[in-house]
Coordinates of C-alpha atoms and ligand atoms in Angstrom, one line a residue:
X1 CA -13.0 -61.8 -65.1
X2 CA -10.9 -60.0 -62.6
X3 CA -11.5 -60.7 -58.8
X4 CA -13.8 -58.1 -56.9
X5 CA -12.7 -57.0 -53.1
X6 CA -9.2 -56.1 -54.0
X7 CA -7.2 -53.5 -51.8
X8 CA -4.3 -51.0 -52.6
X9 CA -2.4 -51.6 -49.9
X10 CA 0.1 -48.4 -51.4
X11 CA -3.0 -45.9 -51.4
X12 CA -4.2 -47.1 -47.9
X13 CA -0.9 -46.5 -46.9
X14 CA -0.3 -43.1 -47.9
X15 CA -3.5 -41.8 -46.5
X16 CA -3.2 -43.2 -43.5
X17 CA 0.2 -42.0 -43.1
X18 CA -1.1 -38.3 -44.2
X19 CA -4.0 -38.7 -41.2
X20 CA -6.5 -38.8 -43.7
X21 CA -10.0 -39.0 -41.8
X22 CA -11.2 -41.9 -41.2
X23 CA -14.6 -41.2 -42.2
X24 CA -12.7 -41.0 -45.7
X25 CA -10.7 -43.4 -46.2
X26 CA -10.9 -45.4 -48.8
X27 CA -9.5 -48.8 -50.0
X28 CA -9.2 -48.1 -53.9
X29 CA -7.7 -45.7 -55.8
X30 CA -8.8 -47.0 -59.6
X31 CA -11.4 -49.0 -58.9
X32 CA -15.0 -49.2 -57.1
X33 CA -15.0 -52.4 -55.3
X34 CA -17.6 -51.8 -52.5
X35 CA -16.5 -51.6 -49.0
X36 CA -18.3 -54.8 -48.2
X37 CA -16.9 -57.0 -51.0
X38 CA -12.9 -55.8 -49.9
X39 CA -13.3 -56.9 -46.2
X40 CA -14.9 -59.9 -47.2
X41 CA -12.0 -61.0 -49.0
X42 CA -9.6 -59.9 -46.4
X43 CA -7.7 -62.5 -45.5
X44 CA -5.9 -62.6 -42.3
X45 CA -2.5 -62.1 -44.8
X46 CA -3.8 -59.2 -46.1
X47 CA -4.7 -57.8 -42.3
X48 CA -1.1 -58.6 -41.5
X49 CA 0.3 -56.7 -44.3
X50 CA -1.9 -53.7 -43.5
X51 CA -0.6 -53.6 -40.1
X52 CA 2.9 -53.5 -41.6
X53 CA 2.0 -51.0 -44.2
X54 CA 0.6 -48.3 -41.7
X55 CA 0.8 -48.2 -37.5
X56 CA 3.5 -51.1 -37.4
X57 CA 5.8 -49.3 -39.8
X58 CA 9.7 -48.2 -38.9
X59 CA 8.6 -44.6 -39.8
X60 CA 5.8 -44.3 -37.5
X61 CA 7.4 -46.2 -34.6
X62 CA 10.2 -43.2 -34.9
X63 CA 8.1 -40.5 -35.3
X64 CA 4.6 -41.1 -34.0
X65 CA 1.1 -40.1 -35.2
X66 CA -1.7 -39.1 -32.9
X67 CA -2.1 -42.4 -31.2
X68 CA -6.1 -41.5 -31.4
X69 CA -6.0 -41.9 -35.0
X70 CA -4.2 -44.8 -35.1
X71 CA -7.0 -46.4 -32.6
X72 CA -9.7 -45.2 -34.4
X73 CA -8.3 -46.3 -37.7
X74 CA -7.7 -50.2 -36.3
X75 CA -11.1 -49.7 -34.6
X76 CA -13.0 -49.0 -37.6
X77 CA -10.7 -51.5 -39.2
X78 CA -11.8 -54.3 -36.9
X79 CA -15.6 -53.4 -36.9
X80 CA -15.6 -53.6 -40.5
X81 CA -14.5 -57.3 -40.6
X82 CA -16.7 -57.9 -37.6
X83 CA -19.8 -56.9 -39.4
X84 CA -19.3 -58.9 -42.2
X85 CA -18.5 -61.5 -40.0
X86 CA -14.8 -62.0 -41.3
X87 CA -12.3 -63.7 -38.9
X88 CA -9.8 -61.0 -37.6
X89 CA -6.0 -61.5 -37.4
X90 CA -4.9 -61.7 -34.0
X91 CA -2.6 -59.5 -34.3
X92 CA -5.2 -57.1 -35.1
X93 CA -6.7 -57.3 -31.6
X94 CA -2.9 -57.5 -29.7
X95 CA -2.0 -53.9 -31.8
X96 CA -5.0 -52.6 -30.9
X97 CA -4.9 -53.6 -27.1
X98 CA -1.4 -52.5 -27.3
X99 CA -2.3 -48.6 -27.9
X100 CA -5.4 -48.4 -26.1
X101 CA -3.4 -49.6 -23.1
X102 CA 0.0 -47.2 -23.5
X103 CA -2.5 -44.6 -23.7
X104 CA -0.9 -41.8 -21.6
X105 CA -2.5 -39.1 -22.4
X106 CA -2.1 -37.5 -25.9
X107 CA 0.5 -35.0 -27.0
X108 CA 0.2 -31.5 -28.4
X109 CA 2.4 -32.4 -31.6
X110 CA 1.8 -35.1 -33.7
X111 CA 4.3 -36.7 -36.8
X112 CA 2.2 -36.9 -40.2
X113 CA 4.4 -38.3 -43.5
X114 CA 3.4 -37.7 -46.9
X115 CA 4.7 -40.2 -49.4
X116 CA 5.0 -38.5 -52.7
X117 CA 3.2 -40.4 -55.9
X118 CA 6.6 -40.1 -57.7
X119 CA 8.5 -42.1 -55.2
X120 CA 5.8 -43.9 -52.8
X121 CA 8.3 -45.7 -50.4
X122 CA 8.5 -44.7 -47.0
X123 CA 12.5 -43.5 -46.9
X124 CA 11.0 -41.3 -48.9
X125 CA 8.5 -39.9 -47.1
X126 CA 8.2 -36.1 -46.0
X127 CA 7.9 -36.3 -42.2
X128 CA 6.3 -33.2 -40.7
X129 CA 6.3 -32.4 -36.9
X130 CA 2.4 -30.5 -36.2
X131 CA 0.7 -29.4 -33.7
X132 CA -2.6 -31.6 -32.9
X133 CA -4.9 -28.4 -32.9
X134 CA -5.5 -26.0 -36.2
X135 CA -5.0 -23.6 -33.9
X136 CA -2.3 -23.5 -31.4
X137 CA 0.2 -20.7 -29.7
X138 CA -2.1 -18.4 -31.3
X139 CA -1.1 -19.0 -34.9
X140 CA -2.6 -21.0 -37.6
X141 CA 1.1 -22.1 -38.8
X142 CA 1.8 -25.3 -36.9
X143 CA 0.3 -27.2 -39.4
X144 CA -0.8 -28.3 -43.1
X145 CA -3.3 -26.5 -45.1
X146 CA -4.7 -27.6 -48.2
X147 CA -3.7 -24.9 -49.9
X148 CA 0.3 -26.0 -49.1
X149 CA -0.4 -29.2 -50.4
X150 CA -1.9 -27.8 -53.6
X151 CA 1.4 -25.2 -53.7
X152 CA 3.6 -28.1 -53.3
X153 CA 1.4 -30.3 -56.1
X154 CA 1.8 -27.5 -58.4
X155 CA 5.7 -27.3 -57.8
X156 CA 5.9 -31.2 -58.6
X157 CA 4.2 -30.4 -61.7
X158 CA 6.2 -27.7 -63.3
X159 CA 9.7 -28.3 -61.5
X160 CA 11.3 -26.8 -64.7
X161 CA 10.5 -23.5 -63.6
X162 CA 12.0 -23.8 -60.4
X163 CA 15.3 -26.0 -61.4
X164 CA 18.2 -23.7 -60.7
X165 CA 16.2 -20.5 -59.4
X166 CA 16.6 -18.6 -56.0
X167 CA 12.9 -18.9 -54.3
X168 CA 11.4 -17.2 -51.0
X169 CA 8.4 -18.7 -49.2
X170 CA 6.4 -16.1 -46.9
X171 CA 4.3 -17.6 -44.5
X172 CA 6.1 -21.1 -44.9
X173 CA 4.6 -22.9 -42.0
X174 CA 5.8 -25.7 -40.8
X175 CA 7.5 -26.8 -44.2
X176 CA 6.0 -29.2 -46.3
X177 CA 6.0 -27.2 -50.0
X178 CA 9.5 -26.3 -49.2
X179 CA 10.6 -29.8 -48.0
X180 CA 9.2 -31.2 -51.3
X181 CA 10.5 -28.4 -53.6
X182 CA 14.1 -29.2 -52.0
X183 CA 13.8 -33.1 -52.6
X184 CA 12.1 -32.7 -55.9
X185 CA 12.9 -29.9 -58.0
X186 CA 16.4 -29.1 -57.5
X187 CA 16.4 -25.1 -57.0
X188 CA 19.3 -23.2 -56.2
X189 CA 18.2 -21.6 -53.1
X190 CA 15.5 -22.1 -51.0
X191 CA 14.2 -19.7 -48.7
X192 CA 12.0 -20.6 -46.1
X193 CA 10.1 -17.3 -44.2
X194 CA 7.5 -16.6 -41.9
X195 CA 7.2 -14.4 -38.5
X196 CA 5.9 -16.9 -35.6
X197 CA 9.1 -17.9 -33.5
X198 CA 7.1 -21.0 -32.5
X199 CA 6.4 -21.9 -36.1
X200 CA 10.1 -21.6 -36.6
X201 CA 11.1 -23.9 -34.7
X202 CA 8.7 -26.6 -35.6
X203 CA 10.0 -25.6 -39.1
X204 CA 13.8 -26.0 -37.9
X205 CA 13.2 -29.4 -36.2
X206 CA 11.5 -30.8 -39.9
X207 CA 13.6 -29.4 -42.1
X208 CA 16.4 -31.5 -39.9
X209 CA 14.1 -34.3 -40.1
X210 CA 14.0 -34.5 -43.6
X211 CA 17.4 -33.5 -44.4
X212 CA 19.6 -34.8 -41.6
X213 CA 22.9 -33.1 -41.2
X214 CA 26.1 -33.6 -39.0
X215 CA 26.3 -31.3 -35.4
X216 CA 28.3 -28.5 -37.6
X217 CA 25.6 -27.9 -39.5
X218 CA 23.2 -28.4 -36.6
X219 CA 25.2 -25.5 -34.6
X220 CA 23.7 -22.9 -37.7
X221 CA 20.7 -23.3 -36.5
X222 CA 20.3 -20.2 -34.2
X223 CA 17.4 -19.7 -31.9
X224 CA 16.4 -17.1 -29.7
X225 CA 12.6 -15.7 -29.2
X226 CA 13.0 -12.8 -31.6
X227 CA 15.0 -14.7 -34.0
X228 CA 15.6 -17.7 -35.4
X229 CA 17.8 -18.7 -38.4
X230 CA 19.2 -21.5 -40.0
X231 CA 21.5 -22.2 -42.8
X232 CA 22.6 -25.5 -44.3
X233 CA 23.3 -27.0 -47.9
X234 CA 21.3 -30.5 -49.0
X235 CA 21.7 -32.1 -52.1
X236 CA 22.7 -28.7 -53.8
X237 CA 20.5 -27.0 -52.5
X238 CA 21.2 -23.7 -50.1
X239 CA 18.6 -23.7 -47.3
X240 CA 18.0 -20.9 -45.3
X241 CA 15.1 -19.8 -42.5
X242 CA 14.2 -16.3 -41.6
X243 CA 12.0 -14.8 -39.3
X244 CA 10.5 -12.4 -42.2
X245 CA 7.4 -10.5 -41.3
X246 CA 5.8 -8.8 -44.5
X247 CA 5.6 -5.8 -42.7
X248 CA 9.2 -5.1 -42.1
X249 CA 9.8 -6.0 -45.8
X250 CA 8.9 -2.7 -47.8
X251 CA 9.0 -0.5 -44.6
X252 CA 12.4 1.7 -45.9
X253 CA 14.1 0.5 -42.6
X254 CA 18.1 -0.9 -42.2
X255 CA 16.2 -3.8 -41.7
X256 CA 15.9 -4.9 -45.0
X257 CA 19.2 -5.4 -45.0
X258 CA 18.2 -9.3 -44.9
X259 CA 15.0 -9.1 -47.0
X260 CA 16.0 -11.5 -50.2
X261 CA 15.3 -9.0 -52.9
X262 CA 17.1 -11.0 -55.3
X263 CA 14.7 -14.1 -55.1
X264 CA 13.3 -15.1 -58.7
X265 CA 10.3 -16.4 -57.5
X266 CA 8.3 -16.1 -54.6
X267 CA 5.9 -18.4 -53.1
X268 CA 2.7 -18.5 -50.6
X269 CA 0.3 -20.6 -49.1
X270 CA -2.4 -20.3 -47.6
X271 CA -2.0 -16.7 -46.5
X272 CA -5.3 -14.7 -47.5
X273 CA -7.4 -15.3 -44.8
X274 CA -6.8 -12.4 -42.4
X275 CA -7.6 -9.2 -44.4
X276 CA -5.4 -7.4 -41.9
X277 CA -2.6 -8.5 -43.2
X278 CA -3.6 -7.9 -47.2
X279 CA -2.1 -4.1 -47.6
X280 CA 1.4 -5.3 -45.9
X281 CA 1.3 -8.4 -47.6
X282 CA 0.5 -6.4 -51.1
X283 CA 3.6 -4.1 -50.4
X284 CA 5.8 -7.0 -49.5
X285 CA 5.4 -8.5 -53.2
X286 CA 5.6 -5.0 -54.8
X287 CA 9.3 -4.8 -52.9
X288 CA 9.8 -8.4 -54.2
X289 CA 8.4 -8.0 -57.3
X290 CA 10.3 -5.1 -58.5
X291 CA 12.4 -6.9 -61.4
X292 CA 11.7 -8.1 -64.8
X293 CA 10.6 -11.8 -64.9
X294 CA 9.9 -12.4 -61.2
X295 CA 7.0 -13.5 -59.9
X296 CA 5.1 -14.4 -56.9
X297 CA 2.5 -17.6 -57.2
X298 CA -0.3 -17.4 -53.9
X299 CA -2.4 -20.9 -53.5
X300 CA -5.8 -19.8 -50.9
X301 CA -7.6 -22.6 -49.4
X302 CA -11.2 -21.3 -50.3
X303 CA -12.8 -20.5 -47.4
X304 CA -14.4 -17.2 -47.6
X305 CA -14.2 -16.1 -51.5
X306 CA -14.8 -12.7 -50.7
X307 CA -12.2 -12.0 -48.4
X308 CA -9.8 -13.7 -51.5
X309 CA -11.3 -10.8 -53.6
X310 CA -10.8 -8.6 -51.4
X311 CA -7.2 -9.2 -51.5
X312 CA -7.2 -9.2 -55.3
X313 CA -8.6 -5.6 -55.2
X314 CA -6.0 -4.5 -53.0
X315 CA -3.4 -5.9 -55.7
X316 CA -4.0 -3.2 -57.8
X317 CA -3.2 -0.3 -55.3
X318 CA 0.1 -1.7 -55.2
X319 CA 0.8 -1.9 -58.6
X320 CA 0.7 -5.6 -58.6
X321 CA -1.7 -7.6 -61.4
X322 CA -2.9 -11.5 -61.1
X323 CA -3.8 -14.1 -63.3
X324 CA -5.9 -17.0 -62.3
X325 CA -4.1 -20.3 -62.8
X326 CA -5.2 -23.6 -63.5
X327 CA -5.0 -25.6 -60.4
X328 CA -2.8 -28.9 -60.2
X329 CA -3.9 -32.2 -60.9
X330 CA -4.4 -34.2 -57.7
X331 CA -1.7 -36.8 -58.2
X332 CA 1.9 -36.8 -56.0
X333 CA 0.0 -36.0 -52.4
X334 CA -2.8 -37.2 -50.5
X335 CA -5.3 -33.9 -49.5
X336 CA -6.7 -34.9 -46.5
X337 CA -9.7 -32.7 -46.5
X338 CA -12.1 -31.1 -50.1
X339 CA -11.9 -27.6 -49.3
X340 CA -11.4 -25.7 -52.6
X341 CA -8.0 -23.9 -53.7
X342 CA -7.5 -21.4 -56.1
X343 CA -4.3 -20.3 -57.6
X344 CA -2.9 -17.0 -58.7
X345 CA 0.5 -15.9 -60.6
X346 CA 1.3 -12.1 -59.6
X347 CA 3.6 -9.7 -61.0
X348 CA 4.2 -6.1 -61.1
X349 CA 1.9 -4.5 -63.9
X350 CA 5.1 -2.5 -65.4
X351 CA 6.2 -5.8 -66.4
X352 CA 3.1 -7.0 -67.9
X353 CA 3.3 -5.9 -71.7
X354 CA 6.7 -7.5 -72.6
X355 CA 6.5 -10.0 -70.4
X356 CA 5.8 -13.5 -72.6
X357 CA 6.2 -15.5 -69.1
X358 CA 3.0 -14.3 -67.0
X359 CA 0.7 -16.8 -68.3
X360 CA 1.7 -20.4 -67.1
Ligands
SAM401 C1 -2.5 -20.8 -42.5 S1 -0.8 -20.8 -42.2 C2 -0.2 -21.5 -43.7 C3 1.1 -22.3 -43.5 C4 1.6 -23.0 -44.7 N1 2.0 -22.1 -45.8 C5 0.6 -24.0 -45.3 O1 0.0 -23.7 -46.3 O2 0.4 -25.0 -44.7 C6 -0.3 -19.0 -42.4 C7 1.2 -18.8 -42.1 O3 1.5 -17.4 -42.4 C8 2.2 -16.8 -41.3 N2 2.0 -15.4 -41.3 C9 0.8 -14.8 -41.0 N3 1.0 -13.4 -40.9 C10 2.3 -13.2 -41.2 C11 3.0 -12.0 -41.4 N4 2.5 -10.8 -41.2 N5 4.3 -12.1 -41.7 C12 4.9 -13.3 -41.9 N6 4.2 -14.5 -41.8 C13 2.9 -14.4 -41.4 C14 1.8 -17.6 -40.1 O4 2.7 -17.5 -39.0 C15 1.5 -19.0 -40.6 O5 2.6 -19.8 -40.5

């Protein structure tokens, strides 16, 4: 009969690496071993490799987590074992010390690193710069949604359709369904978008994390309040950043000069939750959507269903139609937090009746 209490010291990683909450972590990906049984049979070994796995790692000594999760996570850690009156690794206790006694105050950006299912190892993690706070600078972009990470899920899923095509992100954030697309599913050209200069930035600074480049490719990186742009080439890939607000992008002006019409599909995350936004948003994908076979695909982190439907009513004034798609299967990325997605493929309804592509 197989042992009880046994840990997977890969999952524990990746969630801990992802700042899952603490409250839900969990030791086992396959199996129900309870909580008591697998720190009962955690032997110091075990504690050792754990510290190795997740805050003593190269990766997060080089690009720091919140140093509050970290103690919390070693604290509840040590608890556990105390409680079921296992003996605790001394490293454990120096590690611990060691944190709660550098504590000098905590910053307002934090490192999180998402370790893909396909290739769990930690050089080939997806390192994201964030701010601490959902809200911070007065925008919602400076760090992950749910709804990203179910984007990006669904790109790792069905990277035929992206291999080779030229795709635009609006509302990009701070990067992480374009840093995976990039590493994983080998499109032509990605375009990253979105209008906050501070959320630029942060985007700028990961997507050089990620994809680190000599100073000549470092000097395309322009930044300025107004605008900030970047252009490099990874792995044959074309990266580029633009400051892209959907209103400027069907407004008739010069300055569309720089709007990427020619993009075969467009993606967005995470962007139906200010219903202010919905009408220029709607016209933005009726400019994009204006050729035969391209297509926009929106993942909304479910918080308020109506103001979703709202936005799917507005669709139609802009001659745009959507069909509901099936959401991805939970499998390459941790989600740190339940709330609901839902997924939508849009096109523009001229294209409907020959088009054999709308349904994925
Ligand atoms: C909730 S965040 C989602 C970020 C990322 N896509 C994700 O899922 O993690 C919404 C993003 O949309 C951007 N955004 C909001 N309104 C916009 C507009 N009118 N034009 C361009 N970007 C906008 C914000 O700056 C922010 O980065």
């Amino acid at each position: 009969m197989e042992e009880r209490g046994n840990i997977d010291l890969n999952f524990v990683q990746r969630q801990f690496l992802a700042c899952t909450p603490i409250n839900k972590l969990r030791w086992n990906n396959f199996r129900n071993d309870t909580t008591a049984e697998i720190i009962e049979a955690m032997t110091p070994e075990m504690q050792r490799k754990i510290l190795e796995k997740t805050v003593n790692t190269e990766l997060v000594k080089k690009y720091p987590m919140k140093r509050s999760y970290q103690k919390s996570f070693l604290k509840r850690l040590i608890n556990e074992l105390e409680n079921h009156c296992n003996e605790v690794h001394d490293e454990m206790y120096s590690t611990y010390c060691s944190l709660v006694s550098s504590d000098d105050g905590e910053s307002s950006t934090q490192y999180r690193h998402f370790l893909y299912n396909e290739n769990p190892t930690c050089t080939n993690a997806i390192t994201l710069q964030e701010s601490v706070s959902i809200v911070s600078l007065g925008t919602t972009g400076l760090c992950t949604w749910q709804a990203g990470l179910g984007l990006a899920e669904w790109c790792m899923e069905n990277k035929e359709l992206l291999r080779g095509r030229k795709i635009l992100e609006l509302g990009c954030g701070v990067g992480l369904t374009g840093l995976a697309i990039i590493r994983s599913c080998a499109p032509k050209e990605y375009i990253f978008s979105d209008f906050h200069p501070a959320v630029l930035t942060m985007l700028c600074k990961n997507i050089h994390i990620n994809f680190p480049t000599d100073n000549d490719s470092l000097s395309n990186c322009y930044e300025d309040e107004s605008n900030i742009n970047l252009k490099m080439h990874h792995n044959g890939v074309n990266i580029d950043v633009r400051c892209l607000p959907w209103e400027n992008i069907n407004d008739g002006s010069n300055k569309t000069a720089c709007i990427p019409v020619d993009a075969e599909i467009i993606l967005a995350a995470d962007v139906l939750y200010d219903d202010s936004c919905f009408h220029s948003l709607a016209s933005a994908l009726n400019h994009l959507l204006a050729t035969n076979g391209t297509y926009a695909v929106v993942a909304a982190t479910i918080r308020n269903a109506d103001t979703i439907s709202k936005f799917t009513e507005i669709l139609g004034v802009h001659d745009l139609v959507y069909h509901e798609m099936k959401l991805p299967k939970r499998e390459h990325f941790i989600r740190t937090d339940d709330t609901p997605i839902r997924m939508m493929k849009i096109v523009n309804s001229s294209f409907t009746v020959n088009e054999d592509n709308v349904k994925l």
